Short mmCIF file of C-alpha atoms and ligand atoms in Angstrom, two decimals:
data_model
loop_
_atom_site.label_atom_id
_atom_site.label_comp_id
_atom_site.label_asym_id
_atom_site.label_seq_id
_atom_site.Cartn_x
_atom_site.Cartn_y
_atom_site.Cartn_z
CA UNK A 1 22.79 -1.90 4.17
CA UNK A 2 24.04 1.48 2.97
CA UNK A 3 22.17 4.74 3.34
CA UNK A 4 22.36 7.63 0.90
CA UNK A 5 21.43 11.21 1.67
CA UNK A 6 20.05 13.40 -1.06
CA UNK A 7 19.49 17.09 -1.32
CA UNK A 8 17.44 17.07 -4.52
CA UNK A 9 13.65 17.16 -4.38
CA UNK A 10 12.15 13.70 -4.37
CA UNK A 11 8.48 12.86 -4.87
CA UNK A 12 6.59 9.73 -3.87
CA UNK A 13 6.97 8.47 -7.45
CA UNK A 14 10.72 8.06 -6.87
CA UNK A 15 10.39 5.82 -3.82
CA UNK A 16 11.41 2.42 -5.30
CA UNK A 17 14.36 2.54 -7.69
CA UNK A 18 16.34 -0.27 -9.34
CA UNK A 19 19.79 0.90 -10.35
CA UNK A 20 23.22 -0.69 -10.88
CA UNK A 21 22.13 -4.16 -9.71
CA UNK A 22 20.73 -2.85 -6.42
CA UNK A 23 17.38 -1.78 -5.00
CA UNK A 24 17.09 1.72 -3.55
CA UNK A 25 14.20 2.47 -1.19
CA UNK A 26 13.22 5.91 -0.01
CA UNK A 27 13.16 5.52 3.77
CA UNK A 28 9.53 6.38 4.56
CA UNK A 29 10.19 6.35 8.31
CA UNK A 30 12.07 9.63 8.00
CA UNK A 31 9.68 11.57 5.78
CA UNK A 32 8.98 14.41 5.51
CA UNK A 33 11.90 15.62 7.61
CA UNK A 34 14.58 13.58 5.85
CA UNK A 35 15.02 12.31 2.30
CA UNK A 36 17.29 9.32 2.51
CA UNK A 37 17.58 6.15 0.44
CA UNK A 38 18.62 2.72 1.63
CA UNK A 39 20.57 0.51 -0.79
CA UNK A 40 19.69 -3.20 -0.70
CA UNK A 41 21.61 -6.05 -2.28
CA UNK A 42 20.00 -9.21 -0.91
CA UNK A 43 16.65 -10.70 0.07
CA UNK A 44 17.32 -10.59 3.82
CA UNK A 45 17.87 -6.83 3.71
CA UNK A 46 14.71 -6.50 1.60
CA UNK A 47 12.63 -8.49 4.10
CA UNK A 48 14.03 -6.37 6.96
CA UNK A 49 13.14 -3.16 5.10
CA UNK A 50 9.55 -4.34 4.60
CA UNK A 51 9.15 -5.46 8.23
CA UNK A 52 10.72 -2.27 9.61
CA UNK A 53 8.50 -0.05 7.40
CA UNK A 54 11.26 1.55 5.32
CA UNK A 55 8.72 0.79 2.60
CA UNK A 56 5.04 0.28 3.36
CA UNK A 57 1.68 0.20 1.60
CA UNK A 58 0.38 -3.00 0.06
CA UNK A 59 1.34 -2.61 -3.62
CA UNK A 60 4.74 -1.09 -2.73
CA UNK A 61 5.48 -4.05 -0.47
CA UNK A 62 4.64 -6.44 -3.34
CA UNK A 63 6.86 -4.59 -5.81
CA UNK A 64 9.72 -4.48 -3.30
CA UNK A 65 9.44 -8.21 -2.64
CA UNK A 66 9.56 -8.89 -6.39
CA UNK A 67 12.86 -7.00 -6.59
CA UNK A 68 13.95 -8.92 -3.47
CA UNK A 69 13.60 -12.16 -5.46
CA UNK A 70 15.88 -10.70 -8.14
CA UNK A 71 18.45 -9.78 -5.48
CA UNK A 72 18.30 -13.34 -4.16
CA UNK A 73 19.04 -14.80 -7.60
CA UNK A 74 21.88 -12.33 -8.18
CA UNK A 75 23.43 -12.97 -4.78
CA UNK A 76 23.47 -16.76 -5.13
CA UNK A 77 24.42 -16.81 -8.86
CA UNK A 78 24.71 -20.45 -10.02
CA UNK A 79 23.23 -21.75 -6.72
CA UNK A 80 20.16 -19.53 -6.96
CA UNK A 81 17.63 -22.34 -7.28
CA UNK A 82 18.73 -23.90 -3.98
CA UNK A 83 18.51 -20.56 -2.15
CA UNK A 84 15.29 -19.26 -3.66
CA UNK A 85 12.70 -20.95 -1.45
CA UNK A 86 14.28 -19.86 1.83
CA UNK A 87 14.61 -16.28 0.57
CA UNK A 88 10.98 -16.30 -0.63
CA UNK A 89 9.95 -17.60 2.82
CA UNK A 90 11.94 -14.81 4.46
CA UNK A 91 10.24 -12.17 2.30
CA UNK A 92 6.79 -13.71 2.87
CA UNK A 93 7.28 -13.58 6.63
CA UNK A 94 8.00 -9.84 6.64
CA UNK A 95 4.38 -8.68 7.07
CA UNK A 96 1.18 -10.76 7.16
CA UNK A 97 -1.78 -8.65 5.99
CA UNK A 98 -0.98 -7.06 2.61
CA UNK A 99 -1.79 -9.85 0.17
CA UNK A 100 0.12 -8.10 -2.65
CA UNK A 101 3.29 -9.39 -0.98
CA UNK A 102 2.28 -13.03 -1.45
CA UNK A 103 0.78 -12.33 -4.87
CA UNK A 104 4.05 -10.84 -6.15
CA UNK A 105 6.17 -13.61 -4.65
CA UNK A 106 3.95 -16.26 -6.23
CA UNK A 107 4.20 -14.55 -9.62
CA UNK A 108 8.00 -14.34 -9.37
CA UNK A 109 8.35 -17.92 -8.16
CA UNK A 110 6.13 -19.31 -10.93
CA UNK A 111 8.33 -17.61 -13.50
CA UNK A 112 11.50 -18.76 -11.73
CA UNK A 113 10.28 -22.35 -12.06
CA UNK A 114 9.95 -21.95 -15.82
CA UNK A 115 13.23 -20.30 -16.77
CA UNK A 116 16.68 -21.58 -17.67
CA UNK A 117 19.62 -20.87 -15.40
CA UNK A 118 21.61 -18.83 -17.94
CA UNK A 119 19.59 -15.64 -17.81
CA UNK A 120 17.50 -16.06 -14.66
CA UNK A 121 18.36 -12.73 -13.03
CA UNK A 122 17.67 -10.75 -16.21
CA UNK A 123 14.32 -12.48 -16.83
CA UNK A 124 13.22 -12.03 -13.23
CA UNK A 125 14.33 -8.40 -13.21
CA UNK A 126 12.16 -7.77 -16.26
CA UNK A 127 9.22 -9.36 -14.45
CA UNK A 128 9.74 -7.24 -11.31
CA UNK A 129 9.92 -4.13 -13.49
CA UNK A 130 6.75 -5.24 -15.26
CA UNK A 131 4.95 -5.66 -11.91
CA UNK A 132 6.12 -2.15 -11.03
CA UNK A 133 4.97 -0.63 -14.34
CA UNK A 134 1.65 -2.49 -14.31
CA UNK A 135 0.94 -1.14 -10.84
CA UNK A 136 1.44 2.45 -11.99
CA UNK A 137 -0.83 1.84 -15.00
CA UNK A 138 -3.46 0.26 -12.72
CA UNK A 139 -3.38 3.30 -10.46
CA UNK A 140 -3.90 5.67 -13.39
CA UNK A 141 -6.92 3.63 -14.52
CA UNK A 142 -8.35 3.49 -10.97
CA UNK A 143 -7.88 7.24 -10.78
CA UNK A 144 -10.09 7.71 -13.84
CA UNK A 145 -12.72 5.21 -12.74
CA UNK A 146 -12.87 6.42 -9.14
CA UNK A 147 -12.98 10.10 -10.04
CA UNK A 148 -15.87 9.40 -12.43
CA UNK A 149 -17.98 8.35 -9.42
CA UNK A 150 -17.66 11.80 -7.83
CA UNK A 151 -20.24 13.93 -9.56
CA UNK A 152 -20.57 17.06 -7.39
CA UNK A 153 -17.53 19.12 -6.36
CA UNK A 154 -16.93 18.02 -2.77
CA UNK A 155 -14.44 17.52 0.04
CA UNK A 156 -13.09 14.06 0.91
CA UNK A 157 -11.46 12.27 3.81
CA UNK A 158 -8.65 9.78 3.33
CA UNK A 159 -6.91 7.54 5.84
CA UNK A 160 -3.32 6.33 6.13
CA UNK A 161 -1.26 6.75 2.95
CA UNK A 162 -2.50 5.11 -0.24
CA UNK A 163 -0.45 7.35 -2.49
CA UNK A 164 2.61 7.13 -4.71
CA UNK A 165 4.67 6.10 -1.70
CA UNK A 166 2.41 3.12 -0.98
CA UNK A 167 2.44 1.89 -4.58
CA UNK A 168 4.59 1.87 -7.71
CA UNK A 169 3.59 5.50 -8.23
CA UNK A 170 0.54 7.83 -8.41
CA UNK A 171 -1.41 5.91 -5.76
CA UNK A 172 -4.70 4.07 -5.34
CA UNK A 173 -6.88 6.30 -3.11
CA UNK A 174 -4.59 9.25 -3.78
CA UNK A 175 -4.72 8.39 -7.49
CA UNK A 176 -8.50 8.89 -7.35
CA UNK A 177 -7.96 12.08 -5.38
CA UNK A 178 -5.35 13.35 -7.85
CA UNK A 179 -7.67 12.64 -10.79
CA UNK A 180 -10.69 14.10 -8.96
CA UNK A 181 -8.81 17.28 -8.11
CA UNK A 182 -7.61 17.61 -11.71
CA UNK A 183 -11.18 17.34 -13.02
CA UNK A 184 -12.53 19.77 -10.40
CA UNK A 185 -14.71 17.37 -8.41
CA UNK A 186 -12.49 17.30 -5.32
CA UNK A 187 -12.05 20.65 -3.63
CA UNK A 188 -10.24 19.79 -0.42
CA UNK A 189 -8.77 16.72 1.26
CA UNK A 190 -8.89 15.95 4.97
CA UNK A 191 -6.09 13.51 5.80
CA UNK A 192 -6.49 11.50 9.00
CA UNK A 193 -3.22 11.67 10.89
CA UNK A 194 -3.29 7.83 11.24
CA UNK A 195 -1.87 6.96 14.60
CA UNK A 196 0.46 5.40 15.54
CA UNK A 197 2.74 5.66 12.47
CA UNK A 198 1.27 8.97 11.30
CA UNK A 199 1.21 7.97 7.63
CA UNK A 200 -1.48 10.64 7.07
CA UNK A 201 0.40 13.53 8.64
CA UNK A 202 3.85 12.55 7.42
CA UNK A 203 3.21 10.97 4.01
CA UNK A 204 -0.25 11.77 2.60
CA UNK A 205 -0.07 15.47 3.47
CA UNK A 206 3.50 15.59 2.08
CA UNK A 207 2.41 14.04 -1.23
CA UNK A 208 -0.67 16.24 -1.64
CA UNK A 209 1.19 19.38 -0.63
CA UNK A 210 3.83 18.66 -3.28
CA UNK A 211 1.02 18.45 -5.85
CA UNK A 212 -0.60 21.67 -4.60
CA UNK A 213 -3.78 19.80 -3.66
CA UNK A 214 -5.37 21.54 -0.65
CA UNK A 215 -5.05 19.27 2.38
CA UNK A 216 -5.79 19.61 6.09
CA UNK A 217 -4.56 17.01 8.54
CA UNK A 218 -7.14 16.01 11.15
CA UNK A 219 -6.70 13.89 14.25
CA UNK A 220 -8.23 10.46 13.65
CA UNK A 221 -10.77 11.22 16.35
CA UNK A 222 -11.94 14.32 14.42
CA UNK A 223 -13.24 12.40 11.40
CA UNK A 224 -16.89 12.06 12.51
CA UNK A 225 -17.01 15.73 13.54
CA UNK A 226 -15.57 16.69 10.14
CA UNK A 227 -18.34 14.72 8.41
CA UNK A 228 -20.99 16.29 10.62
CA UNK A 229 -20.18 19.71 9.11
CA UNK A 230 -21.83 18.49 5.92
CA UNK A 231 -19.26 19.18 3.20
CA UNK A 232 -17.69 15.71 2.93
CA UNK A 233 -19.03 13.74 -0.04
CA UNK A 234 -16.71 10.73 0.04
CA UNK A 235 -14.26 8.81 2.18
CA UNK A 236 -11.61 7.37 -0.17
CA UNK A 237 -9.17 4.73 1.09
CA UNK A 238 -6.90 1.97 -0.19
CA UNK A 239 -6.74 -1.62 1.01
CA UNK A 240 -4.26 -4.27 2.07
CA UNK A 241 -6.53 -7.21 1.30
CA UNK A 242 -10.07 -7.55 0.02
CA UNK A 243 -11.91 -10.78 0.77
CA UNK A 244 -13.99 -12.68 -1.78
CA UNK A 245 -17.20 -11.21 -0.29
CA UNK A 246 -15.95 -7.60 -0.51
CA UNK A 247 -14.87 -7.16 3.13
CA UNK A 248 -11.95 -4.74 3.17
CA UNK A 249 -8.83 -4.89 5.36
CA UNK A 250 -7.08 -1.55 5.62
CA UNK A 251 -5.19 0.57 8.15
CA UNK A 252 -6.61 0.51 11.68
CA UNK A 253 -9.27 3.19 11.95
CA UNK A 254 -10.78 2.56 8.51
CA UNK A 255 -13.68 0.57 9.98
CA UNK A 256 -14.78 3.34 12.34
CA UNK A 257 -14.48 5.79 9.46
CA UNK A 258 -16.86 3.62 7.40
CA UNK A 259 -19.36 3.47 10.28
CA UNK A 260 -19.24 7.26 10.70
CA UNK A 261 -19.58 7.72 6.92
CA UNK A 262 -22.73 5.57 6.73
CA UNK A 263 -24.28 7.47 9.68
CA UNK A 264 -23.62 10.82 8.00
CA UNK A 265 -24.68 9.78 4.48
CA UNK A 266 -21.10 10.05 3.22
CA UNK A 267 -20.10 7.58 0.46
CA UNK A 268 -17.25 5.15 1.10
CA UNK A 269 -14.86 4.22 -1.74
CA UNK A 270 -12.03 1.69 -1.71
CA UNK A 271 -9.47 1.89 -4.52
CA UNK A 272 -7.24 -1.17 -4.89
CA UNK A 273 -5.70 -3.19 -7.72
CA UNK A 274 -6.96 -6.68 -8.58
CA UNK A 275 -3.80 -8.04 -6.89
CA UNK A 276 -5.26 -6.87 -3.54
CA UNK A 277 -8.27 -9.18 -3.87
CA UNK A 278 -7.72 -12.50 -2.14
CA UNK A 279 -10.13 -15.09 -3.53
CA UNK A 280 -8.90 -17.54 -0.86
CA UNK A 281 -10.26 -15.35 1.96
CA UNK A 282 -14.01 -16.02 1.94
CA UNK A 283 -14.63 -13.09 4.29
CA UNK A 284 -12.73 -10.61 6.42
CA UNK A 285 -12.57 -13.20 9.20
CA UNK A 286 -10.01 -15.08 7.08
CA UNK A 287 -7.65 -12.10 6.79
CA UNK A 288 -4.69 -12.17 9.21
CA UNK A 289 -4.42 -8.84 11.01
CA UNK A 290 -0.88 -7.78 11.90
CA UNK A 291 -0.23 -6.74 15.48
CA UNK A 292 2.90 -4.68 16.07
CA UNK A 293 4.96 -3.63 19.06
CA UNK A 294 2.81 -1.92 21.77
CA UNK A 295 5.59 0.66 22.05
CA UNK A 296 4.30 2.17 18.77
CA UNK A 297 1.06 3.13 20.55
CA UNK A 298 2.71 4.17 23.79
CA UNK A 299 4.94 6.59 21.88
CA UNK A 300 4.20 9.49 19.57
CA UNK A 301 6.65 10.84 17.00
CA UNK A 302 9.39 8.74 18.59
CA UNK A 303 8.76 10.05 22.12
CA UNK A 304 7.40 7.84 24.92
CA UNK A 305 4.13 9.32 26.14
CA UNK A 306 2.68 6.36 28.08
CA UNK A 307 3.65 5.89 31.71
CA UNK A 308 6.24 3.24 32.52
CA UNK A 309 4.51 -0.14 33.05
CA UNK A 310 1.38 0.73 31.01
CA UNK A 311 0.60 -1.80 28.27
CA UNK A 312 -1.09 -1.36 24.88
CA UNK A 313 -2.70 -3.44 22.13
CA UNK A 314 -1.58 -2.53 18.64
CA UNK A 315 -3.57 -4.13 15.79
CA UNK A 316 -2.46 -2.21 12.70
CA UNK A 317 -5.31 -3.13 10.35
CA UNK A 318 -9.05 -3.63 10.69
CA UNK A 319 -11.77 -5.11 8.51
CA UNK A 320 -14.62 -3.01 7.13
CA UNK A 321 -17.64 -5.19 6.31
CA UNK A 322 -18.67 -5.09 2.64
CA UNK A 323 -22.10 -3.69 3.55
CA UNK A 324 -20.44 -0.40 4.59
CA UNK A 325 -18.60 -0.05 1.26
CA UNK A 326 -20.29 1.87 -1.56
CA UNK A 327 -17.71 1.14 -4.25
CA UNK A 328 -14.59 -0.95 -4.78
CA UNK A 329 -12.60 0.56 -7.64
CA UNK A 330 -10.08 -1.67 -9.42
CA UNK A 331 -8.19 -1.18 -12.67
CA UNK A 332 -10.58 -3.65 -14.29
CA UNK A 333 -13.81 -2.10 -13.18
CA UNK A 334 -15.93 -0.79 -10.32
CA UNK A 335 -18.01 -2.95 -8.00
CA UNK A 336 -20.77 -0.96 -6.32
CA UNK A 337 -22.29 -2.31 -3.08
CA UNK A 338 -19.91 -5.30 -3.19
CA UNK A 339 -20.91 -8.85 -2.29
CA UNK A 340 -19.60 -12.34 -3.11
CA UNK A 341 -21.45 -12.62 -6.43
CA UNK A 342 -20.26 -9.26 -7.75
CA UNK A 343 -16.67 -9.87 -6.62
CA UNK A 344 -16.66 -13.32 -8.28
CA UNK A 345 -17.97 -11.72 -11.46
CA UNK A 346 -15.20 -9.11 -11.41
CA UNK A 347 -12.55 -11.79 -10.99
CA UNK A 348 -13.97 -14.05 -13.69
CA UNK A 349 -14.43 -11.20 -16.17
CA UNK A 350 -10.90 -10.02 -15.59
CA UNK A 351 -9.43 -13.50 -16.01
CA UNK A 352 -8.55 -13.76 -12.31
CA UNK A 353 -5.41 -12.10 -11.04
CA UNK A 354 -2.24 -11.79 -13.16
O1 LIG B 1 1.06 -0.24 7.70
P1 LIG B 1 1.07 0.35 6.32
O2 LIG B 1 1.54 1.76 6.28
O3 LIG B 1 1.79 -0.54 5.34
O4 LIG B 1 -0.45 0.35 5.90
C1 LIG B 1 -0.80 0.84 4.63
C2 LIG B 1 -2.25 0.92 4.42
O5 LIG B 1 -3.04 0.53 5.25
C3 LIG B 1 -2.71 1.44 3.09
O6 LIG B 1 -3.92 2.10 3.22
C4 LIG B 1 -2.90 0.25 2.14
O7 LIG B 1 -1.73 -0.51 2.07
C5 LIG B 1 -3.30 0.68 0.80
S1 LIG B 1 -1.91 1.36 -0.06
C6 LIG B 1 -2.25 1.68 -1.64
#
């Protein structure tokens, strides 16, 4: 795996790049201090990059995995069919919660089963690029639909990073925030720092600052106190998987944010593409929640802060019950006060997922 250092200005929209038969990923672990790309040429490297958080965010993981399938076919040339399943399994095992990963792999594999051997890599590359482009278009549409829900100029809180970096570009929650700021209904953004990986401090604030959108980072524990001041109209977040009843899995800390929002009369919006809805998960109880190395919690910014011998528990997602969600915004429509019936209607109207 090669790394490339760049001195030109890069935005979140440049984070996943296919060029010269290789996949280039902006290494999100180093942002904002370092802008460095990693060059990938096979599925194993792609799976490692997803697991190690070079790339993260549900839609971005799905797009990356789709390109990983292309790399697998290119690497194994005329033996690609024999190698495909084990490479797909490798990619699927990289992270368990973001359903976009499995959705993208299924879409790529279905196409792989239909095509002739002559042009497999080219056909699959076109499909991966289509998944990438469709995600950007979905984010633009969610931006419009989500921003339309915000009537009074207000301040918002967001959690983790659901921006260009976490998607094909533009962002889900940050797409709504970008559109809301452009139309004048969002005045200021409070970005939760999002311990332990600090996606809020490192990534969300970086993206918003680049766009000249006023942003203040707050410690995760400051969210309720920020709401209590009375100028927060909405919490706007993304999701890694939405169950068939509207329960929402997202970055750890989202659930307590939703509880605090309800208490303070603050509205709670989830922006996510249709590919994030998992009709096979009846409720949040069916969503696997990733647990990562306790060292991530015992350290901060790469420095060990916990005493030697102290242990930690590190679930990296939580599930917000549908009853705490005011609106789920997808590219195919908005579901207010979600429940099983409304989610089923959304999926049937939109012809299921791609
Ligand atoms: O662990 P991460 O950084 O991959 O978690 C990302 C999130 O929780 C995002 O909020 C979610 O994927 C939505 S991204 C559009």
